[in-house]
Amino acid sequence: MRFKILAMLWLAGAALSASAQSKSFLVAKFKAGDDTARKEAGYNDKDWQTLKVTDVWDRQGVPASTDYGWYRFHFDAAPASEADRQKTEGDNYLYVNLGPVDDVDETYLNGTLIGKTGRFPTDEGGYASMWNTPRKYLADKKLLNRGGDNVLAVRVYSGGEPGGIFRGPVTVSTPRNLDGTALTFSEKESKGTSKCVITLSNEFPWTVKGVLEIKEADLETGKVGKTIRRNISARPGKNAEIALPYNIKSPVKMLVTFTDSKSGEMLKKAYTPKYILTPPAPAAPRFNTAPVYGVRPGSPVHFRFGVSGDRPMTFSSADLPEGLTLGADNGVLSGSIGDYGDYIFTVKATNAKGSAEQTFTLKVGDAIALTPPMGWNSWNCWGLSVSQDRVMSSANALVDKGLADYGYCYMNIDDGWEAPYRNDDGTIAVNEKFPDMKALGDWLHERGLKFGIYSSPGDLTCGGYLGSLDHELQDAESYNSWGVDYLKYDWCGYWRKHATQKDRNTLASYIRPYMLMGEYLRQQPRDIFYSLCQYGMADVWKWGHTVDANSWRTTGDIEDTWQSLYSIGFEQQLDLAPYAEPGRWNDPDMMIVGKVGWSDNLRDSRLTPDEQYTHVSLWALLAANMLIGCDLAQLDDFTVSLLCNNEVNAVNQDILGKQATCVVSDGDLRIWARPLADGSTAVGIFNVGDDDITVNLADYLPRLGLKSLKTNRDLWRQKDLSTTDLVYPVSTHAVRFLKVS
Ligand code: GLA
């Protein structure tokens, strides 16, 4: 409770005084068409219609075909007075906020251009929409007609319906000195020290100067430790930053205030820099992978036991079933078994520090993927610029950084590997970035890893590469010959074919292309994980298993923003738990931790560290595919600690295979829970709001079907907690991840 009060008191100072002399418009004068004379203050717009700026013009009777249109706003400017005397630079300016404009605008004050966003079709480089970008322009107050009529004129181009200014009001005011200033945070490592970088950005044409004050609060207790004060100044249009060393293993929340020396205005923000909760793995062997694996009768077995601990390590089994071998140096199980059944045996791992054993069940049957797939996919990092070298570099890192010892094994190439044309015999050809798929498959298998690939039931993929349409069997055979273990089959280009079908409004028309490839995959002599990607259309979770799929994307593409994570992870998973079970998984898309970028240009995930803890905890609860979407060669210690917590991953890989449901949705609090095979329950306590909260889990025990707790384990910290004091502070967008019984 103390923590909550502290944080609330601290944030309460954040409200800023409203700026003087402001004007707000909900309607404008409007006329379709284009004429540059309309920018002038004296232009006669008496016969123009009025139009709301709170909605697009198409919904207000303006023909949807309209490309150009002009808005005009009239306002009086008071004569220059005492009140205008410059206290801060901002007093010399007028601040114009249009909100977003669909799609391109040019904005004039009394005939003078004050801002432009996007590109008109006649501009160099051609048309570029920026329909979703809020327009914030500064204009010199010298442009004002003091004591008379003033006109703000906005020329708008719409590249296709809808069009216009739509998220009004439009406002004109004197800017606060700090309106163009923001505080942002990042982390960097230098010489083994973690630093939190606090950046003061300044978009305005004057220097912003003042004092940065940083209080460090302990994340657990809320106790505020030292206070640091630094002078800082950001020049016009530039950023200024300071870097503070901190201990990445003992989390602090930084309560940061910037006070502008000119105006006395303040900016406030709280941030918890990257912090590591996962305890280091012991040096002695520890099994981290689930004790079951499914294979079809006669299919090649290919399974790498995930065991952490010092290397070298040796693997052995005294009761290995006939037909199987176990790599003594690498713990890779191979061979095949022809008969259905559960084959139970014990595997032992030994190193200089000790040994560990796991009782393991090989289930030879029709079901594969008895726990959700774990591995990597190239899309969120490299997008279409994926190459064999990049796949191999990430595969090396997967092994070298120990991720393979936690069960990450699929190395999945997404879109961008296909050649522009098929071979003469109709088989699929690879582009120059992938010289030899069979060799790549062999190389991955030698390391105990698995090989994944991507295609579409359409003629083309989403990225415009070749799809499998009319070549499904040939492609399935090629994949088999390359040693492929996973196919992501992405709808995209199939829209064109779908549109031509008479029964396109029926469920059957959605199932058909997936059924076809599913059959051909099953005809191959190896087990190929079948991953459907059609964004959840036609309730795919209800029929995915009928085409022998092992997982199905339930949503559109994820991005590394809180909005995307919230919508995909929380809102769109609410009703999906009944459809997950061993061998059949709901797939909320690849993970957005580490360095991502969907291109050659990678950057740190834009999720805050707390949001990343939320992300991984939620994916564990959802029994989601755990496919890492970043460049593994650039993994930092924080991201490794997020991905390699054996107790957290054990929830994802729990052999009961039950997906979590949301059992509490109360204000900003969400509690998701899933039953585990050992009779306990995994519980995620999430704060999806912008303010910190304190949660007493005792209030919600009945909703977990519990009267009191016998055990209570913090999974990230791997520590037993009190079973009676269940009060937890949860920061904005953060999580407490527990296992209780
Ligand atoms: C779609 C999918 C993504 C990715 C791209 C590739 O957008 O949903 O996951 O595979 O296509 O082009």
PDB file of C-alpha atoms and ligand atoms in Angstrom, residues 379 384 414-415 454 461-463 488 490 492 533 535 553 556-557 589-590, ligand 1:
ATOM      1  CA  TRP A 379      10.419 -12.468 -39.438  1.00  0.00           C
ATOM      2  CA  LEU A 384      12.446 -10.184 -46.052  1.00  0.00           C
ATOM      3  CA  ASP A 414       9.953 -17.010 -42.633  1.00  0.00           C
ATOM      4  CA  ASP A 415       9.157 -15.303 -45.938  1.00  0.00           C
ATOM      5  CA  TYR A 454       7.397 -20.797 -44.721  1.00  0.00           C
ATOM      6  CA  THR A 461       3.305 -14.940 -50.164  1.00  0.00           C
ATOM      7  CA  CYS A 462       2.623 -11.781 -48.171  1.00  0.00           C
ATOM      8  CA  GLY A 463       6.077 -10.547 -49.123  1.00  0.00           C
ATOM      9  CA  LYS A 488       4.247 -22.034 -41.469  1.00  0.00           C
ATOM     10  CA  ASP A 490       0.423 -18.177 -44.557  1.00  0.00           C
ATOM     11  CA  CYS A 492      -1.996 -13.909 -47.805  1.00  0.00           C
ATOM     12  CA  CYS A 533      -1.205 -18.540 -40.396  1.00  0.00           C
ATOM     13  CA  TYR A 535      -4.892 -14.460 -38.648  1.00  0.00           C
ATOM     14  CA  ARG A 553      -2.289 -17.974 -35.511  1.00  0.00           C
ATOM     15  CA  GLY A 556      -3.000 -10.359 -37.061  1.00  0.00           C
ATOM     16  CA  ASP A 557       0.697  -9.547 -36.860  1.00  0.00           C
ATOM     17  CA  ASP A 589       2.420 -14.747 -32.845  1.00  0.00           C
ATOM     18  CA  MET A 590       6.151 -14.545 -32.353  1.00  0.00           C
TER      19      MET A 590
HETATM   20  C1  GLA B   1       2.299 -12.239 -42.707  1.00  0.00           C
HETATM   21  C2  GLA B   1       2.482 -13.082 -41.454  1.00  0.00           C
HETATM   22  C3  GLA B   1       3.797 -12.719 -40.788  1.00  0.00           C
HETATM   23  C4  GLA B   1       4.933 -12.965 -41.776  1.00  0.00           C
HETATM   24  C5  GLA B   1       4.708 -12.208 -43.065  1.00  0.00           C
HETATM   25  C6  GLA B   1       5.713 -12.596 -44.136  1.00  0.00           C
HETATM   26  O1  GLA B   1       2.183 -10.895 -42.412  1.00  0.00           O
HETATM   27  O2  GLA B   1       1.402 -12.892 -40.565  1.00  0.00           O
HETATM   28  O3  GLA B   1       3.978 -13.468 -39.610  1.00  0.00           O
HETATM   29  O4  GLA B   1       5.027 -14.336 -42.015  1.00  0.00           O
HETATM   30  O5  GLA B   1       3.407 -12.427 -43.575  1.00  0.00           O
HETATM   31  O6  GLA B   1       5.515 -11.925 -45.346  1.00  0.00           O
END
